[in-house]
CSV table of N, CA and C in Angstrom, one decimal:
chain,number,residue,atom,x,y,z
A,1167,GLN,N,7.8,-5.8,-28.6
A,1167,GLN,CA,6.7,-4.6,-28.9
A,1167,GLN,C,6.2,-4.5,-27.3
A,1168,VAL,N,6.1,-3.1,-27.1
A,1168,VAL,CA,5.9,-2.4,-25.9
A,1168,VAL,C,4.4,-2.4,-25.7
A,1169,GLN,N,4.1,-2.9,-24.8
A,1169,GLN,CA,2.4,-2.7,-24.4
A,1169,GLN,C,2.3,-2.1,-23.0
A,1170,LEU,N,1.3,-1.1,-22.7
A,1170,LEU,CA,1.1,-0.6,-21.3
A,1170,LEU,C,-0.4,-0.8,-21.2
A,1171,VAL,N,-0.9,-1.8,-20.5
A,1171,VAL,CA,-2.4,-2.1,-20.4
A,1171,VAL,C,-3.1,-1.5,-19.1
A,1172,GLU,N,-4.0,-0.7,-19.5
A,1172,GLU,CA,-4.6,0.0,-17.8
A,1172,GLU,C,-5.9,-0.9,-17.5
A,1173,SER,N,-6.4,-0.7,-16.4
A,1173,SER,CA,-7.5,-1.3,-16.3
A,1173,SER,C,-8.1,-0.7,-14.8
A,1174,GLY,N,-9.0,-1.1,-14.4
A,1174,GLY,CA,-9.8,-0.6,-13.2
A,1174,GLY,C,-10.5,0.8,-13.3
A,1175,GLY,N,-10.6,1.4,-14.4
A,1175,GLY,CA,-11.4,2.4,-14.2
A,1175,GLY,C,-13.1,2.2,-14.3
A,1176,GLY,N,-13.7,3.0,-13.9
A,1176,GLY,CA,-15.1,2.9,-14.1
A,1176,GLY,C,-15.9,4.1,-13.7
A,1177,LEU,N,-17.4,3.8,-13.1
A,1177,LEU,CA,-17.7,4.8,-12.7
A,1177,LEU,C,-18.0,4.9,-11.2
A,1178,VAL,N,-18.1,5.6,-10.5
A,1178,VAL,CA,-17.9,5.9,-8.9
A,1178,VAL,C,-18.5,6.8,-8.6
A,1179,GLN,N,-19.3,7.0,-7.2
A,1179,GLN,CA,-19.9,8.1,-6.7
A,1179,GLN,C,-18.7,8.7,-5.9
A,1180,PRO,N,-19.0,10.0,-5.9
A,1180,PRO,CA,-18.1,11.2,-4.8
A,1180,PRO,C,-17.9,10.5,-3.5
A,1181,GLY,N,-16.8,10.8,-3.4
A,1181,GLY,CA,-16.2,10.0,-1.8
A,1181,GLY,C,-15.6,8.3,-2.4
A,1182,GLY,N,-15.9,7.9,-3.5
A,1182,GLY,CA,-15.7,6.4,-3.4
A,1182,GLY,C,-13.8,6.0,-3.6
A,1183,SER,N,-13.9,5.3,-4.1
A,1183,SER,CA,-12.5,4.6,-4.1
A,1183,SER,C,-12.3,3.7,-5.7
A,1184,LEU,N,-11.0,3.8,-6.3
A,1184,LEU,CA,-10.7,3.1,-7.1
A,1184,LEU,C,-9.5,2.7,-7.3
A,1185,ARG,N,-9.2,1.5,-7.9
A,1185,ARG,CA,-7.4,1.1,-8.1
A,1185,ARG,C,-7.5,0.9,-9.3
A,1186,LEU,N,-6.3,1.6,-10.0
A,1186,LEU,CA,-6.2,1.7,-11.4
A,1186,LEU,C,-5.1,0.6,-11.3
A,1187,SER,N,-4.8,-0.5,-12.4
A,1187,SER,CA,-3.7,-0.9,-12.7
A,1187,SER,C,-2.9,-0.9,-14.3
A,1188,CYS,N,-1.7,-1.2,-14.3
A,1188,CYS,CA,-1.1,-1.1,-15.8
A,1188,CYS,C,-0.2,-2.0,-15.7
A,1189,ARG,N,-0.5,-2.9,-16.4
A,1189,ARG,CA,0.5,-4.1,-16.8
A,1189,ARG,C,1.1,-4.0,-17.8
A,1190,ALA,N,2.6,-3.8,-17.8
A,1190,ALA,CA,3.4,-3.9,-18.9
A,1190,ALA,C,4.2,-5.2,-19.5
A,1191,SER,N,4.4,-5.0,-20.8
A,1191,SER,CA,5.2,-5.9,-21.3
A,1191,SER,C,6.2,-5.6,-22.7
A,1192,GLY,N,7.2,-6.0,-22.8
A,1192,GLY,CA,8.0,-5.6,-23.8
A,1192,GLY,C,9.2,-5.1,-23.2
A,1193,ILE,N,9.3,-4.4,-22.1
A,1193,ILE,CA,10.3,-3.6,-21.5
A,1193,ILE,C,10.5,-4.2,-20.1
A,1194,ILE,N,11.9,-4.0,-19.9
A,1194,ILE,CA,12.2,-4.3,-18.3
A,1194,ILE,C,11.9,-3.7,-17.3
A,1195,PHE,N,10.6,-4.0,-16.9
A,1195,PHE,CA,9.8,-2.9,-16.1
A,1195,PHE,C,10.8,-2.4,-14.8
A,1196,SER,N,11.3,-2.9,-14.1
A,1196,SER,CA,12.0,-2.5,-13.0
A,1196,SER,C,13.0,-1.3,-13.3
A,1197,ILE,N,13.4,-1.2,-14.4
A,1197,ILE,CA,14.2,-0.3,-14.6
A,1197,ILE,C,13.7,1.1,-15.2
A,1198,TYR,N,12.3,1.2,-15.5
A,1198,TYR,CA,11.7,2.2,-16.2
A,1198,TYR,C,11.1,3.2,-14.7
A,1199,HIS,N,11.2,4.5,-14.8
A,1199,HIS,CA,10.3,5.2,-14.2
A,1199,HIS,C,9.1,5.4,-14.6
A,1200,MET,N,8.2,5.3,-13.6
A,1200,MET,CA,6.3,5.3,-14.0
A,1200,MET,C,5.8,6.1,-13.6
A,1201,ALA,N,4.5,6.3,-14.1
A,1201,ALA,CA,3.9,7.5,-14.1
A,1201,ALA,C,2.3,7.3,-14.2
A,1202,TRP,N,1.6,8.1,-13.6
A,1202,TRP,CA,0.1,8.0,-14.1
A,1202,TRP,C,-0.3,9.4,-14.6
A,1203,TYR,N,-0.6,9.7,-15.6
A,1203,TYR,CA,-1.2,10.9,-16.0
A,1203,TYR,C,-2.9,11.0,-16.3
A,1204,ARG,N,-3.4,12.0,-16.3
A,1204,ARG,CA,-4.7,12.0,-16.6
A,1204,ARG,C,-5.3,13.2,-17.6
A,1205,GLN,N,-6.1,13.1,-18.3
A,1205,GLN,CA,-6.8,14.1,-19.3
A,1205,GLN,C,-8.0,14.3,-19.1
A,1206,ALA,N,-8.6,15.5,-18.5
A,1206,ALA,CA,-10.0,15.5,-18.4
A,1206,ALA,C,-10.6,16.1,-20.0
A,1207,PRO,N,-12.0,16.2,-20.2
A,1207,PRO,CA,-12.3,16.7,-21.4
A,1207,PRO,C,-11.8,18.1,-21.5
A,1208,GLY,N,-11.4,18.6,-22.9
A,1208,GLY,CA,-11.0,19.9,-23.0
A,1208,GLY,C,-9.8,20.1,-22.0
A,1209,LYS,N,-9.4,19.7,-21.6
A,1209,LYS,CA,-7.8,20.0,-20.7
A,1209,LYS,C,-6.5,19.3,-21.1
A,1210,GLN,N,-5.5,19.6,-20.7
A,1210,GLN,CA,-4.2,19.2,-21.4
A,1210,GLN,C,-4.1,18.1,-20.3
A,1211,ARG,N,-3.3,16.9,-20.9
A,1211,ARG,CA,-3.1,15.9,-20.1
A,1211,ARG,C,-2.2,16.2,-19.2
A,1212,GLU,N,-2.2,16.0,-17.7
A,1212,GLU,CA,-1.4,16.3,-16.5
A,1212,GLU,C,-1.1,15.1,-15.9
A,1213,LEU,N,0.2,15.6,-15.2
A,1213,LEU,CA,0.5,14.4,-14.4
A,1213,LEU,C,0.1,14.3,-13.2
A,1214,VAL,N,-0.2,12.9,-12.7
A,1214,VAL,CA,-1.0,12.8,-11.3
A,1214,VAL,C,0.1,12.4,-10.3
A,1215,ALA,N,1.0,11.3,-10.8
A,1215,ALA,CA,1.9,10.7,-9.9
A,1215,ALA,C,3.1,10.0,-10.6
A,1216,LEU,N,4.2,10.1,-10.1
A,1216,LEU,CA,5.4,9.3,-10.4
A,1216,LEU,C,5.8,8.3,-9.4
A,1217,ILE,N,6.5,7.5,-10.3
A,1217,ILE,CA,7.2,6.2,-9.2
A,1217,ILE,C,8.6,6.1,-9.9
A,1218,THR,N,9.9,6.1,-9.2
A,1218,THR,CA,11.1,5.7,-9.9
A,1218,THR,C,11.2,4.5,-9.9
A,1219,ALA,N,12.2,4.2,-10.8
A,1219,ALA,CA,12.9,2.9,-10.6
A,1219,ALA,C,14.1,2.8,-9.6
A,1220,GLY,N,14.1,1.4,-9.4
A,1220,GLY,CA,15.0,1.5,-8.2
A,1220,GLY,C,14.4,1.5,-6.8
A,1221,THR,N,14.4,2.9,-6.4
A,1221,THR,CA,14.2,3.2,-4.9
A,1221,THR,C,12.6,3.4,-4.8
A,1222,SER,N,11.8,3.1,-5.8
A,1222,SER,CA,10.6,3.5,-6.0
A,1222,SER,C,9.8,4.6,-5.3
A,1223,SER,N,10.6,5.4,-5.2
A,1223,SER,CA,10.5,6.9,-4.6
A,1223,SER,C,9.4,7.6,-5.4
A,1224,ALA,N,8.0,7.9,-4.5
A,1224,ALA,CA,6.9,8.4,-5.2
A,1224,ALA,C,6.9,10.0,-4.9
A,1225,ASN,N,6.3,10.7,-6.1
A,1225,ASN,CA,6.3,12.1,-5.9
A,1225,ASN,C,4.9,12.1,-6.5
A,1226,TYR,N,4.0,13.3,-6.4
A,1226,TYR,CA,2.6,13.7,-6.6
A,1226,TYR,C,2.6,15.0,-6.8
A,1227,ALA,N,1.5,15.2,-7.7
A,1227,ALA,CA,1.1,16.7,-8.3
A,1227,ALA,C,0.2,16.8,-6.7
A,1228,ASP,N,-0.1,18.4,-6.9
A,1228,ASP,CA,-0.7,19.1,-5.7
A,1228,ASP,C,-2.2,18.4,-5.4
A,1229,PHE,N,-2.9,18.3,-6.3
A,1229,PHE,CA,-4.4,18.1,-6.4
A,1229,PHE,C,-4.7,16.5,-5.9
A,1230,PRO,N,-3.8,15.8,-5.8
A,1230,PRO,CA,-4.5,14.6,-5.1
A,1230,PRO,C,-4.4,14.5,-3.4
A,1231,GLN,N,-3.6,15.9,-2.9
A,1231,GLN,CA,-4.0,16.1,-1.6
A,1231,GLN,C,-4.1,14.8,-0.7
A,1232,GLY,N,-3.0,13.8,-0.6
A,1232,GLY,CA,-3.1,12.5,0.1
A,1232,GLY,C,-4.2,11.6,-0.6
A,1233,ARG,N,-5.0,11.9,-1.3
A,1233,ARG,CA,-5.7,10.8,-1.5
A,1233,ARG,C,-5.6,9.3,-2.5
A,1234,PHE,N,-4.3,10.1,-3.2
A,1234,PHE,CA,-3.9,8.9,-4.1
A,1234,PHE,C,-2.5,8.3,-3.8
A,1235,THR,N,-2.4,7.2,-4.0
A,1235,THR,CA,-1.0,6.3,-3.8
A,1235,THR,C,-0.8,5.8,-4.7
A,1236,ILE,N,0.6,5.8,-5.5
A,1236,ILE,CA,1.4,5.5,-6.5
A,1236,ILE,C,2.1,4.2,-6.0
A,1237,THR,N,1.8,2.9,-6.5
A,1237,THR,CA,2.9,2.0,-6.0
A,1237,THR,C,3.3,1.1,-7.2
A,1238,ARG,N,4.0,0.1,-7.2
A,1238,ARG,CA,4.4,-0.8,-8.4
A,1238,ARG,C,5.0,-2.2,-7.8
A,1239,ASP,N,4.9,-3.2,-8.6
A,1239,ASP,CA,5.0,-4.5,-8.2
A,1239,ASP,C,6.0,-5.0,-9.3
A,1240,ASN,N,7.6,-5.1,-8.8
A,1240,ASN,CA,8.3,-5.0,-10.4
A,1240,ASN,C,8.1,-6.9,-10.5
A,1241,ALA,N,7.7,-7.7,-9.7
A,1241,ALA,CA,7.8,-9.1,-9.8
A,1241,ALA,C,6.5,-9.1,-10.7
A,1242,LYS,N,5.7,-8.2,-10.8
A,1242,LYS,CA,4.3,-8.6,-11.6
A,1242,LYS,C,4.3,-7.5,-12.8
A,1243,ASN,N,5.4,-6.9,-13.3
A,1243,ASN,CA,5.6,-5.7,-14.2
A,1243,ASN,C,4.4,-5.2,-14.1
A,1244,THR,N,3.9,-4.5,-13.1
A,1244,THR,CA,2.5,-3.9,-12.8
A,1244,THR,C,2.6,-2.6,-12.2
A,1245,LEU,N,2.2,-1.5,-12.5
A,1245,LEU,CA,2.0,0.1,-11.8
A,1245,LEU,C,0.4,-0.4,-11.2
A,1246,TYR,N,0.1,0.6,-10.1
A,1246,TYR,CA,-1.1,0.5,-9.6
A,1246,TYR,C,-1.2,2.2,-9.1
A,1247,LEU,N,-2.3,2.5,-9.1
A,1247,LEU,CA,-2.7,4.0,-8.6
A,1247,LEU,C,-4.2,3.8,-7.7
A,1248,GLN,N,-3.8,3.9,-6.4
A,1248,GLN,CA,-5.2,3.9,-5.4
A,1248,GLN,C,-5.6,5.2,-5.3
A,1249,MET,N,-6.9,5.2,-5.6
A,1249,MET,CA,-7.6,6.9,-5.2
A,1249,MET,C,-8.5,6.4,-4.5
A,1250,ASN,N,-8.5,7.2,-3.2
A,1250,ASN,CA,-9.5,7.3,-2.3
A,1250,ASN,C,-10.2,9.0,-2.6
A,1251,ASN,N,-11.4,8.7,-1.9
A,1251,ASN,CA,-12.3,10.0,-1.6
A,1251,ASN,C,-12.4,10.7,-2.8
A,1252,LEU,N,-12.7,10.0,-3.9
A,1252,LEU,CA,-13.1,10.9,-5.3
A,1252,LEU,C,-13.7,11.8,-5.5
A,1253,LYS,N,-13.5,12.6,-6.4
A,1253,LYS,CA,-14.1,14.1,-6.2
A,1253,LYS,C,-14.9,13.9,-7.8
A,1254,PRO,N,-15.7,14.9,-8.3
A,1254,PRO,CA,-16.0,14.7,-9.9
A,1254,PRO,C,-15.1,15.3,-10.7
A,1255,GLU,N,-14.3,16.4,-10.1
A,1255,GLU,CA,-13.2,16.7,-10.7
A,1255,GLU,C,-12.0,15.8,-11.2
A,1256,ASP,N,-12.2,14.5,-10.5
A,1256,ASP,CA,-11.2,13.7,-10.8
A,1256,ASP,C,-11.3,13.1,-12.1
A,1257,THR,N,-12.8,13.3,-12.4
A,1257,THR,CA,-12.9,12.5,-13.8
A,1257,THR,C,-12.2,12.8,-15.1
A,1258,ALA,N,-11.8,11.6,-15.9
A,1258,ALA,CA,-10.7,12.1,-16.6
A,1258,ALA,C,-10.2,10.8,-17.3
A,1259,VAL,N,-9.8,10.5,-18.2
A,1259,VAL,CA,-8.9,9.2,-18.7
A,1259,VAL,C,-7.5,9.2,-18.2
A,1260,TYR,N,-7.2,8.1,-17.6
A,1260,TYR,CA,-6.0,8.1,-17.1
A,1260,TYR,C,-5.1,7.2,-17.7
A,1261,TYR,N,-3.8,7.7,-17.9
A,1261,TYR,CA,-2.9,6.6,-18.6
A,1261,TYR,C,-1.8,6.5,-17.5
A,1262,CYS,N,-1.2,5.5,-18.4
A,1262,CYS,CA,0.1,5.1,-17.7
A,1262,CYS,C,1.1,5.2,-18.7
A,1263,ASN,N,2.4,5.7,-18.0
A,1263,ASN,CA,3.3,6.1,-18.5
A,1263,ASN,C,4.5,5.6,-18.1
A,1264,ALA,N,5.6,5.1,-19.2
A,1264,ALA,CA,6.8,4.6,-18.9
A,1264,ALA,C,8.2,5.3,-19.4
A,1265,HIS,N,9.0,5.5,-18.5
A,1265,HIS,CA,10.3,6.5,-19.2
A,1265,HIS,C,11.3,6.0,-18.8
A,1266,LEU,N,12.3,6.3,-19.8
A,1266,LEU,CA,13.8,5.7,-19.7
A,1266,LEU,C,14.1,6.6,-20.6
A,1267,ARG,N,14.9,6.0,-21.7
A,1267,ARG,CA,15.6,6.7,-22.9
A,1267,ARG,C,14.5,6.6,-23.6
A,1268,ASN,N,13.2,5.9,-23.7
A,1268,ASN,CA,12.1,6.4,-24.8
A,1268,ASN,C,10.8,6.3,-23.7
A,1269,THR,N,10.0,6.8,-24.3
A,1269,THR,CA,8.4,7.0,-23.3
A,1269,THR,C,7.3,6.1,-24.0
A,1270,TYR,N,6.9,5.5,-23.2
A,1270,TYR,CA,5.6,4.6,-23.6
A,1270,TYR,C,4.5,4.9,-22.9
A,1271,TRP,N,3.2,4.8,-23.6
A,1271,TRP,CA,2.0,5.4,-23.3
A,1271,TRP,C,1.0,4.2,-23.1
A,1272,GLY,N,-0.2,3.9,-22.5
A,1272,GLY,CA,-1.1,2.9,-22.4
A,1272,GLY,C,-2.2,3.8,-23.4
A,1273,GLN,N,-3.3,3.1,-23.5
A,1273,GLN,CA,-4.1,3.4,-24.2
A,1273,GLN,C,-5.5,4.1,-23.2
A,1274,GLY,N,-5.2,4.6,-22.0
A,1274,GLY,CA,-6.0,5.1,-21.2
A,1274,GLY,C,-7.3,4.1,-20.5
A,1275,THR,N,-7.7,4.5,-19.6
A,1275,THR,CA,-8.6,3.9,-18.7
A,1275,THR,C,-9.8,5.1,-18.1
A,1276,GLN,N,-11.0,5.1,-18.4
A,1276,GLN,CA,-11.9,6.2,-18.0
A,1276,GLN,C,-12.1,5.9,-16.3
A,1277,VAL,N,-12.3,7.3,-15.8
A,1277,VAL,CA,-12.6,7.0,-14.8
A,1277,VAL,C,-13.8,8.5,-14.4
A,1278,THR,N,-14.9,8.1,-14.0
A,1278,THR,CA,-16.1,8.9,-13.9
A,1278,THR,C,-16.6,8.9,-12.8
A,1279,VAL,N,-16.3,10.4,-11.9
A,1279,VAL,CA,-17.1,10.4,-10.6
A,1279,VAL,C,-18.1,11.1,-10.5
A,1280,SER,N,-19.4,10.8,-10.3
A,1280,SER,CA,-20.6,11.2,-10.8
A,1280,SER,C,-21.8,10.7,-9.6
A,1281,SER,N,-22.3,11.3,-9.0
A,1281,SER,CA,-23.7,10.6,-8.5
A,1281,SER,C,-24.8,10.5,-9.3
């Protein structure tokens, strides 16, 4: 049974930071390409960042503009998203995604940026 469990979301003031984690089980984590997506109320789910298996090459959507960093720890089966200088428009549910031949999703973690 594949499980992706996100954690680390919460309420933060504009300019603050959060570190999201996604712990995977039931898959050989190291061979999966991993990604973070987000979905704001009334909007479509969008890609935030992805990191490949093997070389751990990272790619980002345009909107983080250097504020977010995606990393992975294959020894811990865990994906991370460090988010700095958060803005109100970053408010969304953030989802972990694993992709190889199949695609798996976590349940999401809420991030709210508000003063």
